Amino acid sequence: MKTKKMMSIFVFVLIIFFAYISYNISLSDFRLSDGNYSYLGDIKWHRSLDKGFQLAQEKDLFIWDNVPGDDSDEIMMYLREDLDTRWVDNAKIIKTDEDRTIRIFTEEKSAEIMIDENKEKAKLKISDDKIYNLKVEQKNDKYIISQENKPIAVYFWAIWCQYCAGFQANTLGDPRVKKILEEDYVLVAMDLDIDRDTARKYGVSYPPYVLFLDGNDNVLERIPGAVDADYFLPIVTRVRDQVRSK
Amino acid sequence: MVTFGNAILYISLLVSAVALAGLLLKELKNSSLLTRFISPMIFLTAGLLTVAYLLITYYFVVGDFTYDYVWQYSSSDLPLVYKISGTWAGQPGTYLLWVWVIFLSAAWLAYTTRHSTPLARRTQIITVVIGIYFIVLTLVQTPFKLIYERQEVIELIASGALSSNFVPSDGSGLNALLINFWMIVHPPLMFIGYAAMTIPFAAAIVYLLTKEDGWEELSRQWSRFTWLFLGMGIAVGGVWAYVVLGWGGFWAWDPVETASFIPWLTLTGFLHAAALHRKNKKTFSIAAPVLAAVSFILVIYAAIVVRSGLFNSVHAFGDASTGSLLLIAALIVTLVSIALAMRRYFEEPDTAEDPGFWNKTNIFYIALLLFVVLAFISFWGITYPVFIQLTQGLKVNVASDTKNFFNVWSYPFTIILLLALGFGLNYKESEKEKQKQTLFIVAAISVISMLPRTENFYVLDHSSPFWINEPPIYKLIGSISLISIFPPLIYAASAVYQSLAGYLSVTSQKVRVKGIGLAMVHIAVVLIIFGAVISSTLDHKIERINIPLEATGELVNVGDGYGIRVVDFSTRSLTGGTDYSGTSIGQVIANPSSFGEKTVKISGKVTNLRSMEGHGTLVELTDSSGSMWVIFQGNITVPVNAELTVSGELMPGFEFPIMSATDMGESDITGKYKVQSVELEIYQNNKMIGSGIAEYLEGKGGSGTFPMVDPSISLFAGDVYVIFQGMGGGVVPLTLKIIPAINFAWIGIILSAAGIILIMAVKTKSKASTAE
């Protein structure tokens, strides 16, 4: 009798140990989505399509000459809210390089907005090597920096979808694809277990499925199924250029 | 309005309540007032539920779409057999099936025992209580709900868009994935298994309450029957996944399939506990009934997983309305079981001397614990992500790749279980020392064989993109070489052989047959594990093969020495014949005025074509109901016999209706079941290794792949398995897999079923009951 009791206690402890470990591993390593974002294929996706539309619009960001100064807050807001760069809260902002670069930095991190010599194009580079293209317009001697139109990539997935996992790892995770998606797209992930109505609205019936929209809710392209990176890449490139040229 | 079907359910509720009252009067007041009604009332309930089930089946067969459930899961173009299987395609139907089988069990119990013993009577009380609960569940989510009770329909009728007595012309149809043979058998097996678990549970609870003897004997056949049906249900689900869904194997650790596997594991534990308990009723006097109770609780849990909509699964039925009722039931049953087991535990005098670690009871106890551990791993893996989702609003995965979690944690315990099987099956006190020695040697070899580094033969697939993202502990266990499965497998197999030899030398026919049955079930374990491990690790896969349709008839090299020839490509509708969308032409011709000024859509085959010299083109379209001319602006060229769908308006003033086309497309038969099929030949080094047809079915809100499976006849050569993902852009997309050794798993499944049937066929009296 004693032996059995000991075995039972041993197994009980083992089970608790196993349950505790696996629970914590999931929370730390395998978070798929929280209130605002989904984390799929090592990419961060917005969970709200409305938010996606909002971010995809072309909009004026700031006037070059007003930074540092009146428009500094606008830059900070854009970085924080639209690009989810949280560290800018305590950052300093200066202009260097003969007024051609705006630097936003803290002790650890920095971001730079660079304008070219002819003041026609600008680029925003964030310390983790993400580059965003910005538009420059001249009005009454002032240079207005704005965000270009961005296409929205809506990824329909589901936790039980066997093909999604491979698609995320091989296609979305492909470095070329990932770079274009992260820099030039507004990314939204729709969970087919939750966002059923959205799926129905766009005629998406199974995962994985990627839908490309412009900021006005027009469907630009559809990629149903777990396609490979070689198929995916030309389409994301074409859709991006199509929206940009508008 | 109470529908006829619901009326039957209400009456059965009433009738079963009378039976329960009779049982309780006898039990509590020792009053025989209603005793003579008990059995007839239970028979009557079973009969009423039989009628109810036949009734819903009848509605499906005739296509009575005034019933919401029929409308949801059927349509008139389905073949008869799928109209029948539609009855268990959704939740309301499965509840009805479940409660029907519960009362059939109760009726059987009444018939065989006549409630002559207190044990039988008390078991019946619990069975009937559970049965009544399930009648209520069925009523809450009744299959006999009319379509007029549907919210959208109520609104449409209120707004005047629909007349109040409208009848849908067709149902919305069965999901394409459910249209195949395996769907016909999988759910009934499952739910009959679930329902049959009721009696072993009831008897176990009675035993925990009253220590009544004979409970094990009463529930013995039931638990084996449940084990058989549940096991076969799971196995058939596996076959279904393998031959139809193209999930890439027969087991994908999907929450729903896992959920049904958990009670099967604990029930297996129960059967082992019962085997010793029946010889000495002091052995496992708590473990055995607790395992029976746990199995029943887990059956309810499985139903919650399938039906609550909380669990994210391929089996997405999502409807929470009865989920909470099931949850309440599971909670009550759990609390009652825990309380009773605790009481028994503290009552039981712990006087027996400790005979040391090495004895048969302890070996069996280890086996029980292993079943519980394996069940818990599966339970936890499907449960805690949902728990996190509900409590923290986060969605998490259990591992980088879901199946890795289950494989990693289950593997070590499977090894130990196999060792316990090898050791315990022939355990003899007299040969204990020798047997221990063998065990230690095998265990040592197993541990050593975990170490060799091979190309990629590990618990986790090292070439998978998920491998690098797994946490250290998963990588550690995942790096165990799968060679380590072989020593325990061989050990277990030889133990089964020895045990069989032992049984065969016995003169008693009964004992011999039982021994054969036992050997079959246990060798099945070895075969299934072997087949599962080999087929999932040593398969060869070539993905993303795209064969242009022009290459039909040519042998296309797809790499690795394999070649595929597309012999033929064709499209058909599921029910045969061609179904066209839009209004039937006959209907338009019969009453053209009713279509005046409205856009009409018709489809048909081009049977005649006439150019009108600058005034457009006249095309005659024909469907099964008639022919009609359609005029197109400008010159168009369509081949005769092409299928067209045209929208347009009827032109007034012609003797025969003529339509002026405004829009045209290729004939689409969306909304109908369309099957694309490719006939294939697969070559390896220019030798044909397999041939067959792979199909892709789409329609009614979904699509399904029906892979070509050319099973190998020999054991080790692989199945040739080709998934066809549906035509796109003139290309036939295929995935080719060569899956070895899967036949071991199928043979194992068949053996385990046959084995348990043999065991059931032999009626042995337990020592406990003969002693009485």
mmCIF file of C-alpha atoms in Angstrom, chain A residues 17-243:
data_model
loop_
_atom_site.group_PDB
_atom_site.id
_atom_site.type_symbol
_atom_site.label_atom_id
_atom_site.label_comp_id
_atom_site.label_asym_id
_atom_site.label_seq_id
_atom_site.Cartn_x
_atom_site.Cartn_y
_atom_site.Cartn_z
ATOM 1 C CA PHE A 17 5.587 19.976 -12.827
ATOM 2 C CA PHE A 18 4.755 19.193 -16.441
ATOM 3 C CA ALA A 19 1.630 21.347 -16.377
ATOM 4 C CA TYR A 20 3.497 24.282 -14.882
ATOM 5 C CA ILE A 21 6.391 24.109 -17.340
ATOM 6 C CA SER A 22 4.280 23.776 -20.454
ATOM 7 C CA TYR A 23 1.923 26.540 -19.347
ATOM 8 C CA ASN A 24 4.761 28.966 -18.860
ATOM 9 C CA ILE A 25 6.542 28.003 -22.056
ATOM 10 C CA SER A 26 3.393 28.809 -23.977
ATOM 11 C CA LEU A 27 2.984 32.169 -22.316
ATOM 12 C CA SER A 28 6.560 33.189 -22.953
ATOM 13 C CA ASP A 29 7.366 31.580 -26.315
ATOM 14 C CA PHE A 30 4.191 30.784 -28.171
ATOM 15 C CA ARG A 31 1.921 33.743 -27.830
ATOM 16 C CA LEU A 32 -0.148 33.919 -30.995
ATOM 17 C CA SER A 33 -2.212 36.951 -30.245
ATOM 18 C CA ASP A 34 -3.212 39.366 -27.517
ATOM 19 C CA GLY A 35 -5.719 42.191 -27.467
ATOM 20 C CA ASN A 36 -4.119 44.262 -30.222
ATOM 21 C CA TYR A 37 -1.693 42.102 -32.130
ATOM 22 C CA SER A 38 -1.171 38.661 -33.514
ATOM 23 C CA TYR A 39 2.292 37.195 -33.757
ATOM 24 C CA LEU A 40 2.435 34.870 -36.696
ATOM 25 C CA GLY A 41 5.439 33.820 -38.695
ATOM 26 C CA ASP A 42 7.621 36.090 -36.570
ATOM 27 C CA ILE A 43 5.685 39.103 -37.852
ATOM 28 C CA LYS A 44 3.473 41.393 -35.846
ATOM 29 C CA TRP A 45 -0.039 41.832 -37.225
ATOM 30 C CA HIS A 46 -2.813 44.148 -36.181
ATOM 31 C CA ARG A 47 -5.941 42.382 -35.053
ATOM 32 C CA SER A 48 -8.336 45.113 -36.068
ATOM 33 C CA LEU A 49 -9.107 45.668 -39.703
ATOM 34 C CA ASP A 50 -10.461 49.142 -38.934
ATOM 35 C CA LYS A 51 -7.146 50.046 -37.424
ATOM 36 C CA GLY A 52 -5.575 48.717 -40.606
ATOM 37 C CA PHE A 53 -7.652 51.015 -42.785
ATOM 38 C CA GLN A 54 -6.775 53.921 -40.576
ATOM 39 C CA LEU A 55 -3.055 53.237 -40.875
ATOM 40 C CA ALA A 56 -3.168 52.676 -44.621
ATOM 41 C CA GLN A 57 -4.357 56.168 -45.507
ATOM 42 C CA GLU A 58 -2.048 58.668 -47.040
ATOM 43 C CA LYS A 59 -1.519 61.433 -44.518
ATOM 44 C CA ASP A 60 0.616 64.454 -43.860
ATOM 45 C CA LEU A 61 3.051 63.856 -41.056
ATOM 46 C CA PHE A 62 5.025 67.018 -40.484
ATOM 47 C CA ILE A 63 6.729 69.993 -42.120
ATOM 48 C CA TRP A 64 10.471 69.493 -42.451
ATOM 49 C CA ASP A 65 11.444 72.893 -41.181
ATOM 50 C CA ASN A 66 9.216 72.647 -38.129
ATOM 51 C CA VAL A 67 11.348 69.887 -36.643
ATOM 52 C CA PRO A 68 12.736 70.162 -34.066
ATOM 53 C CA GLY A 69 9.956 72.422 -32.927
ATOM 54 C CA ASP A 70 6.238 72.562 -33.457
ATOM 55 C CA ASP A 71 5.978 69.298 -35.374
ATOM 56 C CA SER A 72 8.262 67.175 -33.177
ATOM 57 C CA ASP A 73 5.258 65.793 -31.389
ATOM 58 C CA GLU A 74 3.719 64.757 -34.698
ATOM 59 C CA ILE A 75 6.735 62.605 -35.503
ATOM 60 C CA MET A 76 6.727 61.075 -32.067
ATOM 61 C CA MET A 77 3.046 60.331 -32.332
ATOM 62 C CA TYR A 78 3.475 58.730 -35.730
ATOM 63 C CA LEU A 79 6.324 56.565 -34.531
ATOM 64 C CA ARG A 80 4.528 55.558 -31.403
ATOM 65 C CA GLU A 81 1.003 55.025 -32.651
ATOM 66 C CA ASP A 82 1.362 54.006 -36.271
ATOM 67 C CA LEU A 83 4.653 52.183 -36.237
ATOM 68 C CA ASP A 84 4.356 50.963 -32.676
ATOM 69 C CA THR A 85 7.776 52.221 -31.672
ATOM 70 C CA ARG A 86 7.308 52.489 -27.953
ATOM 71 C CA TRP A 87 10.740 53.647 -26.969
ATOM 72 C CA VAL A 88 10.271 57.126 -28.493
ATOM 73 C CA ASP A 89 8.475 58.308 -25.374
ATOM 74 C CA ASN A 90 11.742 59.403 -23.787
ATOM 75 C CA ALA A 91 13.630 60.145 -26.960
ATOM 76 C CA LYS A 92 15.396 63.296 -27.997
ATOM 77 C CA ILE A 93 15.017 64.770 -31.438
ATOM 78 C CA ILE A 94 17.703 66.697 -33.376
ATOM 79 C CA LYS A 95 18.561 67.615 -36.917
ATOM 80 C CA THR A 96 22.018 66.832 -38.306
ATOM 81 C CA ASP A 97 23.849 66.291 -41.568
ATOM 82 C CA GLU A 98 23.279 69.828 -42.899
ATOM 83 C CA ASP A 99 19.628 69.649 -41.994
ATOM 84 C CA ARG A 100 19.127 66.567 -44.124
ATOM 85 C CA THR A 101 18.635 64.069 -41.320
ATOM 86 C CA ILE A 102 16.324 64.096 -38.355
ATOM 87 C CA ARG A 103 17.525 61.862 -35.555
ATOM 88 C CA ILE A 104 15.276 60.586 -32.831
ATOM 89 C CA PHE A 105 17.202 58.710 -30.202
ATOM 90 C CA THR A 106 17.481 57.382 -26.712
ATOM 91 C CA GLU A 107 20.542 55.835 -25.143
ATOM 92 C CA GLU A 108 19.895 52.472 -26.744
ATOM 93 C CA LYS A 109 17.824 53.114 -29.794
ATOM 94 C CA SER A 110 17.501 55.536 -32.614
ATOM 95 C CA ALA A 111 15.502 56.357 -35.699
ATOM 96 C CA GLU A 112 16.444 58.571 -38.597
ATOM 97 C CA ILE A 113 14.483 60.390 -41.205
ATOM 98 C CA MET A 114 16.648 61.233 -44.184
ATOM 99 C CA ILE A 115 15.707 63.495 -47.044
ATOM 100 C CA ASP A 116 17.570 63.369 -50.338
ATOM 101 C CA GLU A 117 19.508 66.261 -51.840
ATOM 102 C CA ASN A 118 16.750 67.446 -54.132
ATOM 103 C CA LYS A 119 14.236 67.161 -51.368
ATOM 104 C CA GLU A 120 12.045 64.812 -53.338
ATOM 105 C CA LYS A 121 12.085 61.671 -51.298
ATOM 106 C CA ALA A 122 12.495 60.758 -47.675
ATOM 107 C CA LYS A 123 13.185 57.606 -45.794
ATOM 108 C CA LEU A 124 12.530 56.641 -42.235
ATOM 109 C CA LYS A 125 14.918 54.145 -40.767
ATOM 110 C CA ILE A 126 14.291 52.598 -37.383
ATOM 111 C CA SER A 127 17.105 51.023 -35.424
ATOM 112 C CA ASP A 128 15.984 47.493 -36.054
ATOM 113 C CA ASP A 129 16.698 48.096 -39.748
ATOM 114 C CA LYS A 130 13.196 48.718 -40.915
ATOM 115 C CA ILE A 131 12.968 51.279 -43.668
ATOM 116 C CA TYR A 132 9.804 53.159 -44.516
ATOM 117 C CA ASN A 133 9.471 55.325 -47.604
ATOM 118 C CA LEU A 134 7.969 58.742 -47.125
ATOM 119 C CA LYS A 135 6.664 61.247 -49.592
ATOM 120 C CA VAL A 136 7.865 64.856 -49.873
ATOM 121 C CA GLU A 137 5.748 67.667 -51.250
ATOM 122 C CA GLN A 138 6.734 71.293 -51.683
ATOM 123 C CA LYS A 139 4.192 73.924 -50.821
ATOM 124 C CA ASN A 140 5.036 77.617 -50.395
ATOM 125 C CA ASP A 141 8.715 76.868 -49.795
ATOM 126 C CA LYS A 142 7.852 74.322 -47.172
ATOM 127 C CA TYR A 143 8.489 70.636 -47.426
ATOM 128 C CA ILE A 144 5.590 68.533 -46.231
ATOM 129 C CA ILE A 145 6.506 64.993 -45.338
ATOM 130 C CA SER A 146 3.716 62.485 -45.658
ATOM 131 C CA GLN A 147 3.094 58.806 -45.532
ATOM 132 C CA GLU A 148 2.371 57.201 -48.855
ATOM 133 C CA ASN A 149 -0.665 55.089 -49.497
ATOM 134 C CA LYS A 150 -0.064 51.669 -48.125
ATOM 135 C CA PRO A 151 -1.763 48.467 -49.127
ATOM 136 C CA ILE A 152 -3.209 46.254 -46.421
ATOM 137 C CA ALA A 153 -2.328 42.585 -46.301
ATOM 138 C CA VAL A 154 -5.017 40.664 -44.439
ATOM 139 C CA TYR A 155 -3.918 37.214 -43.403
ATOM 140 C CA PHE A 156 -6.671 34.766 -42.505
ATOM 141 C CA TRP A 157 -5.401 32.024 -40.248
ATOM 142 C CA ALA A 158 -6.583 29.553 -37.660
ATOM 143 C CA ILE A 159 -4.821 27.803 -34.847
ATOM 144 C CA TRP A 160 -5.917 24.380 -36.062
ATOM 145 C CA CYS A 161 -4.793 25.013 -39.621
ATOM 146 C CA GLN A 162 -2.018 22.601 -40.428
ATOM 147 C CA TYR A 163 -1.012 24.356 -43.619
ATOM 148 C CA CYS A 164 -0.884 27.792 -41.980
ATOM 149 C CA ALA A 165 2.045 26.823 -39.822
ATOM 150 C CA GLY A 166 4.103 25.827 -42.834
ATOM 151 C CA PHE A 167 2.932 28.845 -44.794
ATOM 152 C CA GLN A 168 4.008 31.164 -41.990
ATOM 153 C CA ALA A 169 7.374 29.548 -41.630
ATOM 154 C CA ASN A 170 8.236 29.165 -45.296
ATOM 155 C CA THR A 171 6.370 31.869 -47.177
ATOM 156 C CA LEU A 172 5.693 34.723 -44.779
ATOM 157 C CA GLY A 173 8.921 33.927 -43.008
ATOM 158 C CA ASP A 174 10.931 34.163 -46.222
ATOM 159 C CA PRO A 175 13.292 37.128 -45.611
ATOM 160 C CA ARG A 176 12.397 38.844 -48.902
ATOM 161 C CA VAL A 177 8.674 38.526 -48.301
ATOM 162 C CA LYS A 178 8.974 39.500 -44.685
ATOM 163 C CA LYS A 179 10.894 42.660 -45.511
ATOM 164 C CA ILE A 180 8.332 43.917 -48.020
ATOM 165 C CA LEU A 181 5.419 43.051 -45.780
ATOM 166 C CA GLU A 182 6.849 44.751 -42.730
ATOM 167 C CA GLU A 183 8.066 47.877 -44.453
ATOM 168 C CA ASP A 184 5.487 48.569 -47.099
ATOM 169 C CA TYR A 185 2.291 47.033 -45.861
ATOM 170 C CA VAL A 186 -0.174 47.524 -43.110
ATOM 171 C CA LEU A 187 -0.534 44.041 -41.694
ATOM 172 C CA VAL A 188 -3.743 42.650 -40.308
ATOM 173 C CA ALA A 189 -4.345 39.075 -39.190
ATOM 174 C CA MET A 190 -7.862 37.710 -39.017
ATOM 175 C CA ASP A 191 -8.488 34.692 -36.839
ATOM 176 C CA LEU A 192 -11.034 32.499 -38.576
ATOM 177 C CA ASP A 193 -12.343 31.318 -35.220
ATOM 178 C CA ILE A 194 -13.100 34.870 -34.171
ATOM 179 C CA ASP A 195 -13.352 37.099 -37.232
ATOM 180 C CA ARG A 196 -15.862 34.931 -39.021
ATOM 181 C CA ASP A 197 -17.940 37.852 -40.227
ATOM 182 C CA THR A 198 -14.978 39.537 -41.870
ATOM 183 C CA ALA A 199 -14.073 36.277 -43.567
ATOM 184 C CA ARG A 200 -17.598 35.900 -44.848
ATOM 185 C CA LYS A 201 -17.679 39.487 -46.074
ATOM 186 C CA TYR A 202 -14.625 38.935 -48.265
ATOM 187 C CA GLY A 203 -15.581 35.442 -49.314
ATOM 188 C CA VAL A 204 -12.756 33.766 -47.461
ATOM 189 C CA SER A 205 -13.742 30.243 -46.572
ATOM 190 C CA TYR A 206 -10.539 28.560 -45.484
ATOM 191 C CA PRO A 207 -7.090 29.313 -44.153
ATOM 192 C CA PRO A 208 -4.441 30.220 -45.051
ATOM 193 C CA TYR A 209 -5.700 33.030 -47.224
ATOM 194 C CA VAL A 210 -4.137 36.417 -47.872
ATOM 195 C CA LEU A 211 -6.228 39.271 -49.101
ATOM 196 C CA PHE A 212 -4.769 42.542 -50.325
ATOM 197 C CA LEU A 213 -6.866 45.660 -49.828
ATOM 198 C CA ASP A 214 -6.291 49.321 -50.401
ATOM 199 C CA GLY A 215 -7.229 51.937 -47.829
ATOM 200 C CA ASN A 216 -10.683 52.261 -49.374
ATOM 201 C CA ASP A 217 -11.607 48.643 -48.880
ATOM 202 C CA ASN A 218 -11.091 47.600 -52.497
ATOM 203 C CA VAL A 219 -9.829 44.085 -52.934
ATOM 204 C CA LEU A 220 -6.639 44.277 -54.971
ATOM 205 C CA GLU A 221 -5.593 40.675 -54.980
ATOM 206 C CA ARG A 222 -6.319 37.350 -53.317
ATOM 207 C CA ILE A 223 -3.901 34.560 -52.546
ATOM 208 C CA PRO A 224 -5.767 31.522 -51.306
ATOM 209 C CA GLY A 225 -3.906 28.565 -49.913
ATOM 210 C CA ALA A 226 -0.402 27.845 -48.755
ATOM 211 C CA VAL A 227 1.544 29.141 -51.738
ATOM 212 C CA ASP A 228 5.320 29.305 -51.711
ATOM 213 C CA ALA A 229 7.510 32.379 -51.449
ATOM 214 C CA ASP A 230 8.369 32.408 -55.150
ATOM 215 C CA TYR A 231 4.707 32.728 -55.976
ATOM 216 C CA PHE A 232 3.975 35.169 -53.194
ATOM 217 C CA LEU A 233 6.836 37.612 -53.690
ATOM 218 C CA PRO A 234 5.961 38.989 -57.167
ATOM 219 C CA ILE A 235 2.393 39.576 -56.054
ATOM 220 C CA VAL A 236 3.295 41.515 -52.904
ATOM 221 C CA THR A 237 5.731 43.566 -54.962
ATOM 222 C CA ARG A 238 3.202 44.333 -57.677
ATOM 223 C CA VAL A 239 0.413 45.225 -55.259
ATOM 224 C CA ARG A 240 2.708 47.543 -53.347
ATOM 225 C CA ASP A 241 3.778 49.384 -56.490
ATOM 226 C CA GLN A 242 0.215 49.581 -57.710
ATOM 227 C CA VAL A 243 -0.951 51.266 -54.523
#
